[in-house]
Amino acid sequence: MSAANRAGTRTGDHTFPKVPFTPDMKKTHTILVPQMLPIHFELIAGVLRQDGYNVEILKTDHKGIAEEGLRSVHNDTCYPALLVIGQFMDALKSGSYDLDKVALLISQTGGGCRASNYIFLLRKALHKNGYGHIPVISLNFSGLEKNSGFSLSARALVKMVAGLLYGDFMMSLYNQCIPYEQNKGDADRVVDKWTNALLAQMHGPGFVRLKSNYKRILADFLAIELDSSREKIKVGIVGEIYLKYAPLGNNNLERYLVSEGAEVVNSGLLDFIMYCIYNTLHDHELYGGKKGVKRAAFRFAMWYTMRKQREMISVIKENGTFSPPADFARVIEMSEGYLDHGVKMGEGWLLTADMLELIHSGVQGIVTAQPFGCLPNHIVAKGMIRKIKQSFPSANIVAVDYDPGASRINQENRLRLMLANAKMLKGVTTLEYTEEPDEAVPSAAASPRREMAEAVG
């Protein structure tokens, strides 16, 4: 155990002890998890329950969560951290839980982003509110923190990847159905049906029979009666991982865009997981390091997740009705000529690559959702817009900042301007290039980064 873990969290002159989650707590404690992606997190929670943990996803979304966060941490704290901590504090103060038998789970990416330090802010907030005895569990694959009572079996890890794939699959089909439904609620009913069905399958081998389930889920989405005569503009969403997905963080951005006549295009959560794995491998390429078991494990994880993602994409392609997500190997090569893959703070090169992939896929608008004080994402998102527009002058990108003091009216006004531009661009079917070919995004055959991706995937 590191010296930091033994000593606890140090802030100023105060030390907040790290309370361990022990093996005995697995049987007695309820683990609270903040919400980010409803479909994905329900399935991930199901995997954890199957592995013996009592997990509850926090679904609260009222205004008091941000206010609770402001009371618990500094108002200049990263907005996603403020909301996550506020949601935890709101739950603990609700009276719904036995405070002697509850634990909190939070993820750590292991990168240079402040997200890796949320856990220390959370412990400080717990101490401040008189809950310093409550254990905090770190879900990470970088060895940042360990708890003797929390570990995932190999079976659970495989099922967790399956849960992410099912979540990405259903999210993609759902987004392509919801704007065109003849009978409102049909897409939600399909998602609910299959979320429950997949949770029930976790007790047997059915859950990991991905292709069979994909085809049955696809059949139910195909049965939804859609009005294809209603043309919609396509709007992609990129940004900081929490604000990109969490309705609590982005003021229900997806619902707002659909209400304004748009079809939302959003890359899957698995892309972010593969981005983190890829960065670890790329660090070995840049800085060297031992070619041990850990590196081999990351190479296998990259190969396995890319292979499984391609299986999912192939099922959608074979049917031909819906547009499949982009292959991550294609996403990897998209930033070529724009950002080096050594740029990995926050969402790093992935955010820029996502914008370029969306442009190539034919969207008419892109929203980049970012915390107001998030310097890395301002650089790789807002800071790259001019460079992208040099290559694609018709690119319609709007950066929207989110923080406790941000005006929702101002946010929606910026979105409306982007949507108005998108409607004018609806008739544009070809991309306009203005740079020389060697500076544009290269072909698959010419990309050294695709070669690296293919080597592991």
GROMACS .gro file of N, CA and C in nm, residues 337-456:
model
  360
  337GLY      N    1  -0.289   1.457  -3.811
  337GLY     CA    2  -0.279   1.589  -3.872
  337GLY      C    3  -0.342   1.699  -3.790
  338TYR      N    4  -0.404   1.661  -3.677
  338TYR     CA    5  -0.469   1.760  -3.592
  338TYR      C    6  -0.410   1.761  -3.451
  339LEU      N    7  -0.405   1.645  -3.388
  339LEU     CA    8  -0.351   1.633  -3.253
  339LEU      C    9  -0.269   1.505  -3.242
  340ASP      N   10  -0.158   1.514  -3.170
  340ASP     CA   11  -0.080   1.394  -3.143
  340ASP      C   12  -0.149   1.312  -3.035
  341HIS      N   13  -0.128   1.182  -3.038
  341HIS     CA   14  -0.192   1.096  -2.938
  341HIS      C   15  -0.126   1.105  -2.801
  342GLY      N   16  -0.020   1.185  -2.791
  342GLY     CA   17   0.034   1.216  -2.661
  342GLY      C   18  -0.050   1.316  -2.584
  343VAL      N   19  -0.145   1.380  -2.653
  343VAL     CA   20  -0.237   1.476  -2.589
  343VAL      C   21  -0.351   1.395  -2.529
  344LYS      N   22  -0.343   1.369  -2.399
  344LYS     CA   23  -0.440   1.279  -2.339
  344LYS      C   24  -0.498   1.330  -2.208
  345MET      N   25  -0.477   1.458  -2.176
  345MET     CA   26  -0.542   1.514  -2.059
  345MET      C   27  -0.692   1.524  -2.084
  346GLY      N   28  -0.773   1.491  -1.985
  346GLY     CA   29  -0.917   1.493  -2.006
  346GLY      C   30  -0.955   1.392  -2.113
  347GLU      N   31  -1.035   1.436  -2.210
  347GLU     CA   32  -1.075   1.349  -2.321
  347GLU      C   33  -0.975   1.358  -2.436
  348GLY      N   34  -0.875   1.445  -2.422
  348GLY     CA   35  -0.760   1.450  -2.512
  348GLY      C   36  -0.792   1.441  -2.660
  349TRP      N   37  -0.709   1.364  -2.731
  349TRP     CA   38  -0.724   1.352  -2.876
  349TRP      C   39  -0.856   1.287  -2.916
  350LEU      N   40  -0.917   1.212  -2.825
  350LEU     CA   41  -1.043   1.145  -2.858
  350LEU      C   42  -1.152   1.246  -2.890
  351LEU      N   43  -1.157   1.356  -2.816
  351LEU     CA   44  -1.262   1.455  -2.838
  351LEU      C   45  -1.250   1.516  -2.978
  352THR      N   46  -1.128   1.552  -3.016
  352THR     CA   47  -1.106   1.607  -3.150
  352THR      C   48  -1.138   1.502  -3.256
  353ALA      N   49  -1.094   1.378  -3.233
  353ALA     CA   50  -1.122   1.270  -3.328
  353ALA      C   51  -1.272   1.247  -3.342
  354ASP      N   52  -1.345   1.254  -3.231
  354ASP     CA   53  -1.491   1.237  -3.235
  354ASP      C   54  -1.556   1.344  -3.324
  355MET      N   55  -1.511   1.469  -3.310
  355MET     CA   56  -1.568   1.575  -3.393
  355MET      C   57  -1.542   1.549  -3.541
  356LEU      N   58  -1.420   1.506  -3.573
  356LEU     CA   59  -1.386   1.480  -3.713
  356LEU      C   60  -1.464   1.360  -3.768
  357GLU      N   61  -1.480   1.258  -3.685
  357GLU     CA   62  -1.557   1.141  -3.731
  357GLU      C   63  -1.703   1.178  -3.755
  358LEU      N   64  -1.759   1.262  -3.669
  358LEU     CA   65  -1.897   1.307  -3.687
  358LEU      C   66  -1.912   1.387  -3.816
  359ILE      N   67  -1.816   1.472  -3.845
  359ILE     CA   68  -1.821   1.550  -3.970
  359ILE      C   69  -1.819   1.456  -4.090
  360HIS      N   70  -1.732   1.357  -4.086
  360HIS     CA   71  -1.724   1.261  -4.196
  360HIS      C   72  -1.852   1.177  -4.208
  361SER      N   73  -1.921   1.156  -4.097
  361SER     CA   74  -2.043   1.076  -4.102
  361SER      C   75  -2.162   1.156  -4.155
  362GLY      N   76  -2.147   1.288  -4.167
  362GLY     CA   77  -2.252   1.369  -4.229
  362GLY      C   78  -2.345   1.441  -4.135
  363VAL      N   79  -2.307   1.460  -4.008
  363VAL     CA   80  -2.394   1.536  -3.919
  363VAL      C   81  -2.396   1.682  -3.961
  364GLN      N   82  -2.505   1.752  -3.929
  364GLN     CA   83  -2.515   1.893  -3.964
  364GLN      C   84  -2.475   1.987  -3.850
  365GLY      N   85  -2.453   1.931  -3.731
  365GLY     CA   86  -2.414   2.013  -3.618
  365GLY      C   87  -2.345   1.930  -3.512
  366ILE      N   88  -2.260   1.995  -3.434
  366ILE     CA   89  -2.190   1.928  -3.324
  366ILE      C   90  -2.195   2.017  -3.201
  367VAL      N   91  -2.231   1.956  -3.088
  367VAL     CA   92  -2.227   2.025  -2.959
  367VAL      C   93  -2.111   1.967  -2.878
  368THR      N   94  -2.023   2.054  -2.832
  368THR     CA   95  -1.919   2.008  -2.740
  368THR      C   96  -1.953   2.059  -2.602
  369ALA      N   97  -1.986   1.967  -2.511
  369ALA     CA   98  -2.031   2.000  -2.376
  369ALA      C   99  -1.911   1.994  -2.282
  370GLN      N  100  -1.883   2.104  -2.215
  370GLN     CA  101  -1.763   2.109  -2.133
  370GLN      C  102  -1.785   2.186  -2.004
  371PRO      N  103  -1.721   2.142  -1.895
  371PRO     CA  104  -1.726   2.220  -1.772
  371PRO      C  105  -1.655   2.354  -1.794
  372PHE      N  106  -1.708   2.460  -1.737
  372PHE     CA  107  -1.653   2.593  -1.760
  372PHE      C  108  -1.505   2.600  -1.725
  373GLY      N  109  -1.465   2.534  -1.617
  373GLY     CA  110  -1.327   2.545  -1.572
  373GLY      C  111  -1.236   2.433  -1.617
  374CYS      N  112  -1.276   2.355  -1.716
  374CYS     CA  113  -1.197   2.239  -1.758
  374CYS      C  114  -1.100   2.280  -1.868
  375LEU      N  115  -0.977   2.314  -1.830
  375LEU     CA  116  -0.878   2.361  -1.926
  375LEU      C  117  -0.846   2.257  -2.035
  376PRO      N  118  -0.824   2.128  -2.000
  376PRO     CA  119  -0.792   2.032  -2.106
  376PRO      C  120  -0.898   2.026  -2.215
  377ASN      N  121  -1.025   2.025  -2.176
  377ASN     CA  122  -1.130   2.013  -2.278
  377ASN      C  123  -1.152   2.143  -2.354
  378HIS      N  124  -1.121   2.256  -2.294
  378HIS     CA  125  -1.125   2.381  -2.371
  378HIS      C  126  -1.020   2.378  -2.482
  379ILE      N  127  -0.905   2.316  -2.453
  379ILE     CA  128  -0.797   2.310  -2.552
  379ILE      C  129  -0.832   2.213  -2.666
  380VAL      N  130  -0.875   2.091  -2.631
  380VAL     CA  131  -0.898   1.989  -2.734
  380VAL      C  132  -1.035   2.001  -2.800
  381ALA      N  133  -1.123   2.085  -2.745
  381ALA     CA  134  -1.255   2.105  -2.805
  381ALA      C  135  -1.261   2.244  -2.869
  382LYS      N  136  -1.287   2.345  -2.788
  382LYS     CA  137  -1.298   2.481  -2.840
  382LYS      C  138  -1.169   2.525  -2.910
  383GLY      N  139  -1.055   2.484  -2.854
  383GLY     CA  140  -0.927   2.523  -2.912
  383GLY      C  141  -0.899   2.461  -3.047
  384MET      N  142  -0.969   2.353  -3.084
  384MET     CA  143  -0.946   2.286  -3.212
  384MET      C  144  -1.049   2.322  -3.318
  385ILE      N  145  -1.150   2.401  -3.281
  385ILE     CA  146  -1.256   2.432  -3.377
  385ILE      C  147  -1.201   2.506  -3.499
  386ARG      N  148  -1.114   2.605  -3.477
  386ARG     CA  149  -1.060   2.681  -3.591
  386ARG      C  150  -0.982   2.590  -3.684
  387LYS      N  151  -0.898   2.502  -3.627
  387LYS     CA  152  -0.820   2.410  -3.709
  387LYS      C  153  -0.912   2.318  -3.791
  388ILE      N  154  -1.017   2.268  -3.727
  388ILE     CA  155  -1.111   2.180  -3.798
  388ILE      C  156  -1.182   2.257  -3.909
  389LYS      N  157  -1.221   2.380  -3.883
  389LYS     CA  158  -1.294   2.459  -3.983
  389LYS      C  159  -1.204   2.501  -4.099
  390GLN      N  160  -1.073   2.500  -4.078
  390GLN     CA  161  -0.983   2.524  -4.191
  390GLN      C  162  -0.994   2.411  -4.293
  391SER      N  163  -1.015   2.289  -4.242
  391SER     CA  164  -1.031   2.174  -4.331
  391SER      C  165  -1.174   2.160  -4.380
  392PHE      N  166  -1.270   2.194  -4.292
  392PHE     CA  167  -1.412   2.177  -4.323
  392PHE      C  168  -1.485   2.309  -4.291
  393PRO      N  169  -1.483   2.405  -4.383
  393PRO     CA  170  -1.542   2.537  -4.354
  393PRO      C  171  -1.689   2.532  -4.316
  394SER      N  172  -1.759   2.430  -4.361
  394SER     CA  173  -1.902   2.422  -4.330
  394SER      C  174  -1.930   2.352  -4.197
  395ALA      N  175  -1.824   2.311  -4.125
  395ALA     CA  176  -1.843   2.246  -3.995
  395ALA      C  177  -1.918   2.340  -3.901
  396ASN      N  178  -2.022   2.288  -3.840
  396ASN     CA  179  -2.112   2.369  -3.755
  396ASN      C  180  -2.098   2.319  -3.612
  397ILE      N  181  -2.005   2.382  -3.537
  397ILE     CA  182  -1.969   2.334  -3.403
  397ILE      C  183  -1.997   2.445  -3.302
  398VAL      N  184  -2.065   2.409  -3.193
  398VAL     CA  185  -2.090   2.505  -3.085
  398VAL      C  186  -2.038   2.447  -2.954
  399ALA      N  187  -1.964   2.528  -2.880
  399ALA     CA  188  -1.915   2.488  -2.749
  399ALA      C  189  -2.009   2.545  -2.642
  400VAL      N  190  -2.057   2.458  -2.556
  400VAL     CA  191  -2.149   2.500  -2.450
  400VAL      C  192  -2.086   2.469  -2.315
  401ASP      N  193  -2.073   2.572  -2.233
  401ASP     CA  194  -2.013   2.556  -2.100
  401ASP      C  195  -2.121   2.529  -1.996
  402TYR      N  196  -2.087   2.441  -1.902
  402TYR     CA  197  -2.179   2.408  -1.793
  402TYR      C  198  -2.109   2.429  -1.659
  403ASP      N  199  -2.175   2.499  -1.569
  403ASP     CA  200  -2.129   2.512  -1.432
  403ASP      C  201  -2.248   2.561  -1.348
  404PRO      N  202  -2.234   2.567  -1.215
  404PRO     CA  203  -2.350   2.601  -1.132
  404PRO      C  204  -2.411   2.737  -1.164
  405GLY      N  205  -2.327   2.831  -1.214
  405GLY     CA  206  -2.380   2.964  -1.241
  405GLY      C  207  -2.418   2.988  -1.385
  406ALA      N  208  -2.405   2.885  -1.470
  406ALA     CA  209  -2.435   2.903  -1.612
  406ALA      C  210  -2.585   2.921  -1.634
  407SER      N  211  -2.620   3.011  -1.725
  407SER     CA  212  -2.760   3.037  -1.756
  407SER      C  213  -2.812   2.934  -1.856
  408ARG      N  214  -2.919   2.864  -1.818
  408ARG     CA  215  -2.978   2.766  -1.910
  408ARG      C  216  -3.030   2.835  -2.036
  409ILE      N  217  -3.082   2.956  -2.021
  409ILE     CA  218  -3.134   3.030  -2.136
  409ILE      C  219  -3.021   3.059  -2.234
  410ASN      N  220  -2.906   3.101  -2.183
  410ASN     CA  221  -2.792   3.127  -2.271
  410ASN      C  222  -2.745   3.000  -2.339
  411GLN      N  223  -2.745   2.889  -2.267
  411GLN     CA  224  -2.706   2.762  -2.327
  411GLN      C  225  -2.800   2.726  -2.441
  412GLU      N  226  -2.930   2.739  -2.418
  412GLU     CA  227  -3.028   2.703  -2.521
  412GLU      C  228  -3.024   2.800  -2.639
  413ASN      N  229  -2.992   2.925  -2.614
  413ASN     CA  230  -2.979   3.019  -2.725
  413ASN      C  231  -2.863   2.981  -2.816
  414ARG      N  232  -2.753   2.938  -2.757
  414ARG     CA  233  -2.639   2.893  -2.838
  414ARG      C  234  -2.676   2.767  -2.917
  415LEU      N  235  -2.751   2.679  -2.853
  415LEU     CA  236  -2.795   2.558  -2.922
  415LEU      C  237  -2.890   2.591  -3.037
  416ARG      N  238  -2.980   2.686  -3.015
  416ARG     CA  239  -3.074   2.724  -3.122
  416ARG      C  240  -3.001   2.783  -3.242
  417LEU      N  241  -2.898   2.862  -3.217
  417LEU     CA  242  -2.821   2.918  -3.328
  417LEU      C  243  -2.753   2.807  -3.407
  418MET      N  244  -2.697   2.709  -3.337
  418MET     CA  245  -2.636   2.595  -3.405
  418MET      C  246  -2.740   2.518  -3.485
  419LEU      N  247  -2.859   2.497  -3.428
  419LEU     CA  248  -2.965   2.424  -3.498
  419LEU      C  249  -3.012   2.500  -3.621
  420ALA      N  250  -3.020   2.632  -3.612
  420ALA     CA  251  -3.060   2.712  -3.728
  420ALA      C  252  -2.957   2.697  -3.841
  421ASN      N  253  -2.829   2.699  -3.805
  421ASN     CA  254  -2.725   2.678  -3.906
  421ASN      C  255  -2.732   2.536  -3.962
  422ALA      N  256  -2.764   2.440  -3.877
  422ALA     CA  257  -2.773   2.301  -3.920
  422ALA      C  258  -2.884   2.282  -4.023
  423LYS      N  259  -2.995   2.350  -4.002
  423LYS     CA  260  -3.105   2.339  -4.097
  423LYS      C  261  -3.067   2.393  -4.234
  424MET      N  262  -2.985   2.499  -4.234
  424MET     CA  263  -2.938   2.553  -4.362
  424MET      C  264  -2.840   2.458  -4.430
  425LEU      N  265  -2.767   2.380  -4.349
  425LEU     CA  266  -2.667   2.288  -4.404
  425LEU      C  267  -2.728   2.153  -4.443
  426LYS      N  268  -2.857   2.133  -4.415
  426LYS     CA  269  -2.920   2.003  -4.436
  426LYS      C  270  -2.903   1.953  -4.578
  427GLY      N  271  -2.899   2.044  -4.674
  427GLY     CA  272  -2.888   2.004  -4.814
  427GLY      C  273  -2.747   1.974  -4.858
  428VAL      N  274  -2.647   2.002  -4.772
  428VAL     CA  275  -2.508   1.978  -4.809
  428VAL      C  276  -2.477   1.829  -4.792
  429THR      N  277  -2.439   1.762  -4.899
  429THR     CA  278  -2.417   1.617  -4.892
  429THR      C  279  -2.271   1.578  -4.907
  430THR      N  280  -2.184   1.672  -4.946
  430THR     CA  281  -2.043   1.640  -4.961
  430THR      C  282  -1.959   1.732  -4.875
  431LEU      N  283  -1.847   1.681  -4.827
  431LEU     CA  284  -1.758   1.761  -4.745
  431LEU      C  285  -1.675   1.853  -4.833
  432GLU      N  286  -1.644   1.969  -4.780
  432GLU     CA  287  -1.562   2.066  -4.852
  432GLU      C  288  -1.424   2.069  -4.788
  433TYR      N  289  -1.324   2.026  -4.864
  433TYR     CA  290  -1.187   2.026  -4.813
  433TYR      C  291  -1.114   2.148  -4.866
  434THR      N  292  -1.032   2.211  -4.782
  434THR     CA  293  -0.955   2.326  -4.828
  434THR      C  294  -0.806   2.308  -4.805
  435GLU      N  295  -0.766   2.204  -4.730
  435GLU     CA  296  -0.624   2.182  -4.704
  435GLU      C  297  -0.566   2.086  -4.807
  436GLU      N  298  -0.434   2.081  -4.810
  436GLU     CA  299  -0.367   1.986  -4.897
  436GLU      C  300  -0.394   1.844  -4.848
  437PRO      N  301  -0.392   1.744  -4.936
  437PRO     CA  302  -0.425   1.607  -4.895
  437PRO      C  303  -0.340   1.554  -4.781
  438ASP      N  304  -0.212   1.596  -4.774
  438ASP     CA  305  -0.129   1.540  -4.668
  438ASP      C  306  -0.163   1.594  -4.531
  439GLU      N  307  -0.242   1.702  -4.526
  439GLU     CA  308  -0.281   1.755  -4.396
  439GLU      C  309  -0.424   1.717  -4.360
  440ALA      N  310  -0.495   1.663  -4.456
  440ALA     CA  311  -0.631   1.617  -4.426
  440ALA      C  312  -0.621   1.481  -4.357
  441VAL      N  313  -0.734   1.431  -4.310
  441VAL     CA  314  -0.734   1.300  -4.246
  441VAL      C  315  -0.695   1.195  -4.348
  442PRO      N  316  -0.592   1.114  -4.325
  442PRO     CA  317  -0.541   1.021  -4.424
  442PRO      C  318  -0.629   0.900  -4.441
  443SER      N  319  -0.602   0.828  -4.549
  443SER     CA  320  -0.673   0.703  -4.572
  443SER      C  321  -0.628   0.599  -4.472
  444ALA      N  322  -0.706   0.491  -4.463
  444ALA     CA  323  -0.673   0.385  -4.368
  444ALA      C  324  -0.535   0.326  -4.397
  445ALA      N  325  -0.504   0.311  -4.525
  445ALA     CA  326  -0.379   0.248  -4.561
  445ALA      C  327  -0.259   0.334  -4.524
  446ALA      N  328  -0.277   0.469  -4.519
  446ALA     CA  329  -0.165   0.560  -4.497
  446ALA      C  330  -0.142   0.592  -4.351
  447SER      N  331  -0.227   0.547  -4.263
  447SER     CA  332  -0.221   0.592  -4.124
  447SER      C  333  -0.137   0.500  -4.037
  448PRO      N  334  -0.025   0.552  -3.981
  448PRO     CA  335   0.054   0.468  -3.890
  448PRO      C  336  -0.023   0.435  -3.763
  449ARG      N  337  -0.117   0.521  -3.724
  449ARG     CA  338  -0.191   0.495  -3.602
  449ARG      C  339  -0.292   0.384  -3.625
  450ARG      N  340  -0.344   0.374  -3.747
  450ARG     CA  341  -0.430   0.258  -3.774
  450ARG      C  342  -0.348   0.130  -3.766
  451GLU      N  343  -0.221   0.137  -3.812
  451GLU     CA  344  -0.136   0.018  -3.805
  451GLU      C  345  -0.119  -0.027  -3.660
  452MET      N  346  -0.102   0.070  -3.568
  452MET     CA  347  -0.087   0.035  -3.427
  452MET      C  348  -0.216  -0.025  -3.376
  453ALA      N  349  -0.330   0.035  -3.416
  453ALA     CA  350  -0.460  -0.016  -3.370
  453ALA      C  351  -0.482  -0.157  -3.421
  454GLU      N  352  -0.448  -0.180  -3.548
  454GLU     CA  353  -0.468  -0.313  -3.604
  454GLU      C  354  -0.378  -0.416  -3.537
  455ALA      N  355  -0.259  -0.370  -3.494
  455ALA     CA  356  -0.165  -0.462  -3.430
  455ALA      C  357  -0.220  -0.519  -3.301
  456VAL      N  358  -0.298  -0.436  -3.228
  456VAL     CA  359  -0.354  -0.485  -3.103
  456VAL      C  360  -0.499  -0.525  -3.117
   0.00000   0.00000   0.00000
